[in-house]
Coordinates of C-alpha atoms and ligand atoms in Angstrom, one line a residue:
M1 CA 0.0 0.0 0.0
K2 CA 1.4 3.4 -1.0
I3 CA 0.9 6.3 1.3
L4 CA 1.5 10.0 0.4
M5 CA 2.0 12.0 3.6
V6 CA 1.7 15.7 3.2
G7 CA 2.6 18.4 5.8
S8 CA 4.3 21.6 6.4
E9 CA 7.3 20.6 8.6
I10 CA 9.4 17.6 9.2
F11 CA 12.1 16.7 11.7
P12 CA 15.1 17.0 11.4
L13 CA 14.8 19.4 8.4
I14 CA 12.4 22.0 9.6
K15 CA 10.6 22.1 13.0
T16 CA 8.5 24.4 15.1
G17 CA 6.8 21.7 17.2
G18 CA 5.5 18.2 17.6
L19 CA 4.0 18.1 14.1
A20 CA 7.5 17.9 12.7
D21 CA 8.4 15.1 15.0
V22 CA 5.4 13.1 13.8
M23 CA 6.1 13.8 10.2
G24 CA 9.7 12.7 10.7
A25 CA 9.0 9.5 12.6
L26 CA 5.7 8.0 11.5
P27 CA 6.9 7.1 7.9
A28 CA 9.7 4.9 9.2
A29 CA 7.3 3.1 11.5
L30 CA 4.9 2.5 8.7
T31 CA 7.7 1.4 6.4
A32 CA 8.7 -1.2 9.1
I33 CA 5.4 -2.9 8.8
G34 CA 5.5 -3.0 5.0
L35 CA 3.9 0.2 3.7
K36 CA 5.5 2.4 1.2
V37 CA 5.5 6.1 2.3
T38 CA 6.6 9.2 0.5
T39 CA 6.3 12.6 2.2
L40 CA 5.5 15.8 0.3
I41 CA 6.8 19.0 1.9
P42 CA 7.5 22.6 0.9
G43 CA 11.0 23.4 -0.5
Y44 CA 12.0 25.8 2.2
P45 CA 15.7 26.7 2.0
A46 CA 16.5 24.3 4.9
V47 CA 14.8 21.4 3.1
L48 CA 16.5 22.0 -0.3
A49 CA 19.8 22.4 1.4
A50 CA 19.4 19.0 3.1
L51 CA 18.6 17.2 -0.2
P52 CA 21.9 16.0 -1.6
S53 CA 20.4 15.2 -5.0
S54 CA 17.0 14.9 -6.5
D55 CA 15.1 13.8 -9.5
V56 CA 12.7 16.2 -11.2
V57 CA 9.4 14.4 -11.4
H58 CA 7.3 17.3 -12.6
R59 CA 7.5 20.9 -13.6
Y60 CA 4.6 23.4 -13.1
A61 CA 4.7 26.4 -15.4
N62 CA 2.3 28.3 -13.3
L63 CA 1.6 27.2 -9.7
F64 CA -0.1 30.1 -7.9
A65 CA 1.8 32.7 -10.0
G66 CA 5.2 31.2 -10.4
D67 CA 7.0 28.2 -11.8
A68 CA 7.6 25.2 -9.5
T69 CA 9.5 22.0 -9.7
L70 CA 8.5 18.8 -7.9
R71 CA 11.7 17.0 -6.8
A72 CA 12.0 13.4 -5.4
G73 CA 14.9 12.6 -3.2
R74 CA 16.1 11.1 0.1
A75 CA 17.3 13.2 3.1
E76 CA 18.0 12.0 6.6
G77 CA 16.5 8.6 5.8
L78 CA 13.2 10.2 4.6
D79 CA 11.7 9.6 1.2
L80 CA 10.7 13.1 0.1
L81 CA 8.8 14.9 -2.6
V82 CA 9.9 18.5 -2.3
L83 CA 7.8 21.3 -3.8
D84 CA 10.5 23.7 -5.0
A85 CA 8.5 26.8 -5.6
P86 CA 10.8 29.8 -4.9
H87 CA 8.1 32.4 -5.1
L88 CA 6.3 30.7 -2.2
F89 CA 8.9 29.0 -0.1
A90 CA 12.4 30.5 -0.7
R91 CA 12.2 32.2 2.7
P92 CA 14.5 31.2 5.5
G93 CA 13.5 30.9 9.1
N94 CA 10.1 30.1 10.6
P95 CA 7.9 28.4 7.9
Y96 CA 4.8 30.4 8.7
L97 CA 6.0 33.8 9.9
D98 CA 7.7 36.7 8.2
P99 CA 10.8 38.4 9.8
V100 CA 8.7 40.6 12.0
G101 CA 6.8 37.6 13.3
K102 CA 3.5 38.0 11.4
D103 CA 1.9 35.4 9.3
W104 CA 3.3 35.6 5.7
H105 CA 0.7 37.7 3.7
D106 CA 0.4 34.8 1.2
N107 CA 0.1 31.8 3.5
A108 CA -3.3 30.9 1.9
Q109 CA -1.6 30.6 -1.6
R110 CA 1.6 29.0 -0.2
F111 CA -0.3 26.1 1.5
A112 CA -3.0 25.9 -1.1
A113 CA -0.1 25.2 -3.5
L114 CA 1.1 22.4 -1.3
A115 CA -2.4 20.9 -1.2
R116 CA -2.9 21.3 -4.9
V117 CA 0.3 19.3 -5.6
A118 CA -0.8 16.6 -3.2
A119 CA -4.2 16.4 -4.9
D120 CA -2.5 16.3 -8.3
L121 CA -0.4 13.4 -7.2
G122 CA -3.5 11.7 -5.9
L123 CA -5.0 12.1 -9.3
G124 CA -2.1 10.5 -11.1
L125 CA 0.2 13.4 -11.9
V126 CA 3.2 11.0 -11.7
P127 CA 1.9 7.5 -12.4
S128 CA 4.7 5.7 -10.5
L129 CA 4.0 7.9 -7.4
T130 CA 0.2 7.6 -7.4
P131 CA -0.8 6.8 -3.8
D132 CA -3.5 4.5 -2.5
I133 CA -4.1 6.8 0.5
V134 CA -3.2 10.5 1.0
H135 CA -2.6 11.4 4.7
A136 CA -2.7 15.1 5.3
H137 CA -1.7 16.9 8.5
D138 CA -3.2 20.1 10.0
W139 CA -4.7 23.2 8.4
Q140 CA -1.8 23.7 5.9
T141 CA -3.1 20.6 4.0
G142 CA -6.8 21.1 4.6
L143 CA -7.5 21.8 0.9
V144 CA -6.2 18.4 -0.2
P145 CA -9.5 16.5 0.0
V146 CA -11.3 19.6 -1.3
Y147 CA -9.3 19.7 -4.5
L148 CA -9.8 16.0 -4.9
R149 CA -13.5 16.3 -4.4
Y150 CA -14.0 19.1 -6.9
A151 CA -11.8 17.3 -9.5
N152 CA -14.7 14.9 -10.0
K153 CA -12.4 12.0 -10.8
P154 CA -11.6 8.8 -9.1
A155 CA -9.3 9.7 -6.2
P156 CA -7.7 8.0 -3.3
P157 CA -9.2 8.3 0.2
V158 CA -7.8 11.1 2.4
V159 CA -7.0 10.8 6.1
M160 CA -6.9 14.2 7.8
T161 CA -5.0 14.4 11.1
V162 CA -5.6 17.3 13.5
H163 CA -2.6 18.0 15.6
N164 CA -3.9 21.2 17.1
L165 CA -7.3 22.8 16.7
A166 CA -6.0 26.2 17.9
Y167 CA -4.6 26.7 14.4
Q168 CA -7.3 26.6 11.7
G169 CA -6.0 28.5 8.7
Q170 CA -8.8 31.1 8.2
F171 CA -8.6 33.2 5.1
P172 CA -10.8 35.9 3.5
A173 CA -13.6 34.8 1.3
Y174 CA -12.5 36.9 -1.6
L175 CA -9.6 34.5 -2.1
L176 CA -12.0 31.7 -3.3
G177 CA -11.2 32.2 -7.0
A178 CA -7.5 32.7 -6.5
L179 CA -7.4 29.4 -4.6
G180 CA -9.0 27.6 -7.5
L181 CA -12.2 26.8 -5.5
P182 CA -15.6 26.9 -7.3
S183 CA -18.1 29.4 -5.9
D184 CA -20.5 26.7 -4.9
S185 CA -17.8 25.4 -2.5
F186 CA -18.4 28.4 -0.3
S187 CA -21.1 26.8 1.8
L188 CA -21.6 25.2 5.2
A189 CA -21.1 21.8 3.6
G190 CA -18.0 23.2 1.8
V191 CA -15.1 25.4 2.8
E192 CA -17.0 28.2 4.4
H193 CA -16.3 28.7 8.1
Y194 CA -17.6 31.7 10.1
G195 CA -17.8 33.8 7.0
A196 CA -14.3 33.0 5.8
I197 CA -12.5 30.1 4.0
G198 CA -11.4 27.7 6.7
F199 CA -8.7 25.4 5.5
L200 CA -8.9 23.0 8.4
K201 CA -12.7 23.1 8.5
A202 CA -12.7 22.3 4.7
G203 CA -10.4 19.4 5.2
L204 CA -12.4 18.0 8.1
Q205 CA -15.6 18.3 6.1
H206 CA -14.2 16.4 3.0
A207 CA -11.7 13.9 4.4
D208 CA -12.7 10.2 4.3
A209 CA -11.4 9.8 7.9
I210 CA -10.4 12.3 10.6
T211 CA -7.8 11.4 13.2
T212 CA -6.4 13.3 16.1
V213 CA -3.5 12.5 18.2
S214 CA -5.0 11.0 21.3
P215 CA -8.3 9.3 22.3
S216 CA -9.0 11.9 25.0
Y217 CA -8.5 14.8 22.6
A218 CA -10.8 13.1 20.1
A219 CA -13.5 13.2 22.8
E220 CA -12.7 16.8 23.9
I221 CA -13.0 18.3 20.4
A222 CA -16.6 17.1 20.1
T223 CA -17.5 19.4 23.1
P224 CA -18.1 23.1 23.0
E225 CA -15.3 23.6 25.6
G226 CA -12.7 21.8 23.4
G227 CA -14.1 22.1 19.9
M228 CA -12.9 25.7 19.2
G229 CA -15.9 26.2 17.0
L230 CA -15.6 22.9 15.2
D231 CA -17.3 20.7 17.8
G232 CA -20.5 20.5 15.8
L233 CA -18.6 19.2 12.8
F234 CA -16.8 16.6 14.9
R235 CA -20.1 15.4 16.4
A236 CA -21.7 15.3 13.0
R237 CA -18.8 13.2 11.6
A238 CA -18.3 11.2 14.9
D239 CA -18.3 7.8 13.0
R240 CA -15.3 9.0 11.0
V241 CA -13.2 10.4 13.9
F242 CA -10.5 8.4 15.5
G243 CA -8.0 9.1 18.3
I244 CA -4.6 7.6 17.7
L245 CA -1.8 8.4 20.1
N246 CA 1.5 9.7 18.9
G247 CA 4.6 7.8 19.5
L248 CA 8.2 8.9 19.9
D249 CA 11.2 8.2 17.7
T250 CA 12.9 5.9 20.1
D251 CA 16.2 5.9 18.2
I252 CA 16.5 9.7 18.5
W253 CA 15.2 9.6 22.1
D254 CA 17.2 6.8 23.7
P255 CA 19.0 7.5 27.0
A256 CA 21.3 4.6 26.5
T257 CA 22.9 6.2 23.4
D258 CA 22.0 9.9 23.5
N259 CA 25.0 12.0 22.6
A260 CA 23.6 15.1 24.3
L261 CA 24.0 13.4 27.7
A262 CA 27.0 13.3 30.0
A263 CA 26.2 9.8 31.1
H264 CA 24.1 7.1 29.3
F265 CA 21.6 5.2 31.5
D266 CA 18.6 2.9 31.4
A267 CA 16.0 1.7 33.9
N268 CA 18.5 -0.5 35.7
R269 CA 21.2 2.2 35.9
L270 CA 19.3 5.2 37.2
A271 CA 22.0 6.4 39.5
L272 CA 24.0 7.5 36.4
R273 CA 21.4 10.2 35.8
A274 CA 23.1 12.2 38.5
A275 CA 25.9 13.1 36.1
N276 CA 23.4 14.6 33.7
K277 CA 21.7 16.6 36.5
S278 CA 25.2 18.1 37.3
M279 CA 25.9 18.8 33.6
L280 CA 22.5 20.4 33.2
A281 CA 23.1 22.7 36.1
R282 CA 26.6 23.7 34.9
A283 CA 25.3 24.2 31.3
T284 CA 22.5 26.5 32.3
G285 CA 24.0 28.3 35.3
L286 CA 21.8 26.7 38.0
A287 CA 23.4 26.0 41.3
E288 CA 24.5 22.4 41.5
R289 CA 22.2 20.9 44.2
P290 CA 21.9 17.2 43.9
D291 CA 19.2 17.0 46.5
A292 CA 16.9 19.7 45.1
L293 CA 13.9 18.7 43.0
L294 CA 15.0 20.0 39.6
L295 CA 12.1 20.7 37.4
G296 CA 12.4 21.0 33.6
L297 CA 10.0 22.6 31.1
I298 CA 10.5 22.5 27.3
S299 CA 7.8 24.3 25.4
R300 CA 6.4 26.8 22.9
F301 CA 5.4 29.8 25.0
T302 CA 1.7 30.1 24.3
W303 CA -1.5 30.2 26.4
Q304 CA -2.0 26.5 25.6
K305 CA 1.0 25.5 27.5
G306 CA 0.2 27.2 30.9
I307 CA 3.6 28.9 31.2
D308 CA 1.9 31.7 33.1
L309 CA 0.8 29.2 35.7
V310 CA 4.4 28.2 36.3
L311 CA 5.4 31.8 36.6
A312 CA 2.7 32.3 39.2
A313 CA 3.7 29.3 41.2
I314 CA 7.5 29.9 41.3
D315 CA 7.4 30.7 45.0
T316 CA 6.0 27.2 45.6
I317 CA 8.9 25.7 43.7
I318 CA 11.3 27.7 45.8
S319 CA 9.5 26.8 49.0
V320 CA 9.9 23.1 48.4
N321 CA 13.7 23.4 47.7
G322 CA 13.0 23.1 44.0
Q323 CA 14.8 24.4 41.0
L324 CA 13.4 25.2 37.6
V325 CA 15.0 25.2 34.1
V326 CA 12.8 26.4 31.2
L327 CA 13.7 26.0 27.5
G328 CA 11.5 27.6 24.9
T329 CA 10.4 30.5 22.7
G330 CA 7.2 32.2 22.0
E331 CA 5.1 35.1 23.2
A332 CA 7.3 38.1 24.1
A333 CA 5.5 38.8 27.4
L334 CA 6.2 35.3 28.6
E335 CA 9.8 35.4 27.4
S336 CA 10.4 38.5 29.4
A337 CA 8.6 37.3 32.5
L338 CA 10.8 34.2 32.4
R339 CA 13.9 36.3 32.1
D340 CA 12.8 38.4 35.1
A341 CA 12.2 35.2 37.1
S342 CA 15.7 34.0 36.3
A343 CA 17.1 37.3 37.5
A344 CA 15.0 37.2 40.7
Y345 CA 16.0 33.7 41.7
P346 CA 19.6 33.3 40.6
G347 CA 20.8 29.7 40.8
S348 CA 17.3 28.4 41.3
V349 CA 15.4 29.5 38.2
K350 CA 16.9 29.6 34.7
A351 CA 15.1 30.4 31.5
I352 CA 16.9 29.7 28.2
I353 CA 15.1 31.5 25.5
G354 CA 15.7 29.7 22.2
F355 CA 15.3 26.5 20.3
D356 CA 18.0 24.0 21.3
E357 CA 17.5 20.3 20.4
G358 CA 20.6 19.2 22.4
L359 CA 19.6 21.1 25.5
A360 CA 16.1 19.6 25.3
H361 CA 17.6 16.1 25.5
L362 CA 19.9 17.1 28.4
I363 CA 16.9 18.5 30.3
Q364 CA 15.0 15.2 29.8
G365 CA 18.0 13.2 30.9
G366 CA 19.0 15.4 33.8
A367 CA 15.9 17.0 35.4
D368 CA 14.1 15.0 38.1
A369 CA 10.7 16.0 36.8
L370 CA 9.2 17.6 33.7
L371 CA 6.4 20.2 33.9
V372 CA 3.6 20.1 31.3
P373 CA 0.8 22.2 32.8
S374 CA -1.1 22.6 29.5
R375 CA -4.6 24.0 29.3
F376 CA -5.2 21.7 26.4
E377 CA -2.9 19.2 24.8
P378 CA -3.8 17.1 21.7
C379 CA -1.1 14.6 22.5
G380 CA 2.2 16.2 23.7
L381 CA 5.5 14.6 23.1
T382 CA 7.7 16.0 25.8
Q383 CA 6.0 13.9 28.5
L384 CA 6.6 10.8 26.4
A385 CA 10.3 11.7 26.1
A386 CA 10.4 12.5 29.8
Q387 CA 9.0 9.1 30.7
R388 CA 11.5 7.4 28.5
Y389 CA 14.3 9.4 30.2
G390 CA 13.2 9.0 33.8
A391 CA 12.1 12.6 34.3
V392 CA 8.8 12.2 36.1
P393 CA 6.1 14.1 34.2
I394 CA 3.9 16.5 36.2
V395 CA 1.0 17.2 33.8
T396 CA -2.6 18.4 33.7
R397 CA -5.2 15.6 33.3
I398 CA -6.3 16.5 29.8
G399 CA -5.9 15.4 26.2
G400 CA -2.9 13.2 25.4
L401 CA -1.5 14.0 28.8
A402 CA -4.4 12.1 30.5
D403 CA -3.8 9.2 28.1
T404 CA 0.0 8.8 28.5
V405 CA 0.8 9.4 32.2
I406 CA -0.3 7.1 35.0
D407 CA -1.0 9.3 38.1
A408 CA 0.7 8.5 41.3
N409 CA -2.6 8.1 43.2
D410 CA -2.9 5.6 46.1
A411 CA -4.2 2.8 43.8
A412 CA -1.4 3.3 41.2
L413 CA 1.3 3.5 43.9
S414 CA 0.1 0.4 45.7
A415 CA 0.0 -1.5 42.4
H416 CA 3.5 -0.1 41.4
V417 CA 2.3 1.3 38.1
A418 CA 2.5 5.1 38.6
T419 CA 4.6 7.0 36.0
G420 CA 4.0 10.6 36.9
I421 CA 1.8 13.2 38.6
Q422 CA -1.5 14.5 37.1
F423 CA -3.5 17.4 38.3
Q424 CA -6.6 19.3 37.4
P425 CA -7.8 21.9 36.8
A426 CA -5.2 23.7 34.8
S427 CA -5.0 26.6 37.4
E428 CA -2.4 28.2 39.6
E429 CA -3.9 26.5 42.6
G430 CA -4.0 23.1 40.8
L431 CA -0.3 23.4 39.9
R432 CA 0.7 24.5 43.4
R433 CA -1.0 21.4 44.9
A434 CA 0.7 19.2 42.3
L435 CA 4.1 20.7 43.1
L436 CA 3.6 20.1 46.8
R437 CA 2.5 16.5 46.1
S438 CA 5.5 16.0 43.8
A439 CA 7.9 17.3 46.5
R440 CA 6.5 14.9 49.0
L441 CA 6.8 12.0 46.6
F442 CA 10.4 13.1 45.8
Q443 CA 11.3 12.7 49.5
D444 CA 10.6 9.0 49.2
K445 CA 13.6 8.0 47.1
P446 CA 12.7 4.4 46.5
G447 CA 9.2 5.4 45.6
W448 CA 10.4 8.0 43.2
Q449 CA 12.8 5.6 41.5
S450 CA 10.1 3.1 41.1
M451 CA 8.0 5.7 39.2
Q452 CA 11.0 6.5 37.0
R453 CA 11.5 2.8 36.2
N454 CA 7.7 2.3 35.5
A455 CA 7.8 5.3 33.2
M456 CA 11.0 4.1 31.4
Q457 CA 9.4 0.7 30.8
L458 CA 6.4 2.1 29.0
D459 CA 6.2 1.5 25.2
V460 CA 6.2 5.0 23.8
S461 CA 7.4 4.0 20.4
W462 CA 5.6 4.4 17.1
A463 CA 5.1 0.6 16.7
N464 CA 1.5 0.5 18.1
P465 CA 0.3 3.8 16.6
A466 CA 1.7 2.7 13.2
R467 CA -0.4 -0.4 13.4
H468 CA -3.5 1.6 14.1
Y469 CA -2.9 3.9 11.1
A470 CA -2.2 0.9 8.8
A471 CA -5.5 -0.6 9.9
L472 CA -7.3 2.6 9.2
Y473 CA -5.8 2.9 5.8
R474 CA -6.8 -0.6 5.0
S475 CA -10.4 0.0 6.1
L476 CA -10.6 3.0 3.8
R477 CA -9.3 1.1 0.8
S478 CA -11.8 -1.7 1.3
A479 CA -14.7 0.7 2.0
Ligands
LIG501 P1 3.7 21.2 20.4 O1 3.7 20.5 19.1 O2 2.3 21.7 20.8 O3 4.7 22.3 20.5 P2 4.7 18.7 21.5 O4 5.0 18.3 22.9 O5 3.9 17.8 20.7 O6 4.1 20.2 21.6 O7 6.1 18.8 20.7 C1 7.0 19.8 21.0 C2 8.3 19.3 20.4 O8 9.2 20.4 20.2 C3 9.1 18.3 21.3 O9 9.9 17.5 20.5 C4 9.9 19.3 22.1 O10 11.1 18.6 22.6 C5 10.3 20.3 21.1 N1 10.6 21.7 21.6 C6 9.7 22.6 22.0 N2 10.4 23.7 22.3 C7 11.7 23.5 22.1 C8 12.9 24.3 22.3 N3 12.8 25.5 22.7 N4 14.1 23.7 22.0 C9 14.1 22.4 21.6 N5 13.0 21.6 21.4 C10 11.8 22.2 21.7
LIG502 C1 0.5 19.7 18.2 C2 0.0 19.6 19.7 C3 0.7 18.5 20.5 C4 1.0 17.3 19.6 C5 1.7 17.7 18.3 C6 2.0 16.5 17.4 O1 1.3 20.8 18.0 O2 0.0 20.8 20.4 O3 -0.1 18.2 21.6 O4 1.8 16.4 20.3 O5 0.9 18.6 17.6 O6 0.9 15.7 17.1

């Protein structure tokens, strides 16, 4: 079975968040169980630079007002189709934002072009590459099933995966013609969404199956609280919506071989983590305090991630002899509040503002616990890595966090299955209570180590999720 993946970022070539991790790892897991996967991505400078050589498989004379070349090649073990369209993608840096941090003015055309090419491939543009299934990810690819539908030709089924409903790709209605959409598509049953063209909404409306990245999030998005305006659609299409948990690339995230660590370790050699805790303190300028509860946080700084809750609860962290290291980038107000907190608590709080893959690994391998106080979380990958690295996750009980962490309540502790600490609601008070509970658990060293070992023994790989996707693809082909 041939699968065409299409998405707007892919690890390790271009990444702003977990979407890239999924795009980078799921294909290999599917390949391992016999599927043939090719991934279509935009030819950003970083992607073209990583492509050592490529075959031109198609040339467009006019793709959204410029010429474009579709290139096939392999980079970093990935089978790629790269849409080399300089007028749309020859822009370094963040794939969505211009140099002043605003959405590129032509994002509608840029990602419509990506979707157009995926649809063309689905319709047989390059016969040897015609897929049996197209698997499209997030709003950037929402028009894929729309273009296929309006082509009125036999087309492969489309799976649309929602990684984050907070980003829906809303564009003005006057772009309808420019995007090559017929006027009758602008309806409730088509691409119209709250008076605009909704890329994600359009994709969800026309996809043959919808998946999201955890079972709990699949349930939450069908409610007014979690649906972000799309809950009615999810309820109407409930028989087509599936929650499939993300996995982790367990080759890249392996504490027994990770080059970013001072000491390699596994569940039977937990004592070796101490060297990573020291290295983390030295690398970030925290005081070296082996007995302190060292909390890590690796995140985009947005409302979703509850960074403001952590800022509000810093005094509780200090009061329990804790330390905090934060790695991330995002909203300017949160970046500056974190800088201020670092200055106010030297040696105890350190914020590193930036994107640093190596430091993210060192935090996972050196911190005692990882904070993920999200207000909503479709899946979340940092708590998966944390569990694999023996950093006990402290998470809100929502979305994928609820599905991947086993709370250290009395029942789980007595059955020796706890892997972390869950709390609710996502509030300052909830977080404070969770911090106090974590600090008490941390005092009981054998108990804490048993949580670390339980967590490290979980299967967080892509093996299971890949089987679920393969079964879904098969069901669509035989439908
Ligand atoms: P989201 O996709 O909502 O940002 P996830 O938890 O699914 O959240 O994925 C985030 C990914 O990005 C993880 O791989 C995490 O390690 C990584 N990450 C986030 N911020 C940074 C950063 N500042 N430096 C390095 N890696 C980061
Ligand atoms: C999104 C979500 C995150 C998820 C990631 C990959 O960005 O915020 O929860 O893990 O996509 O699916």
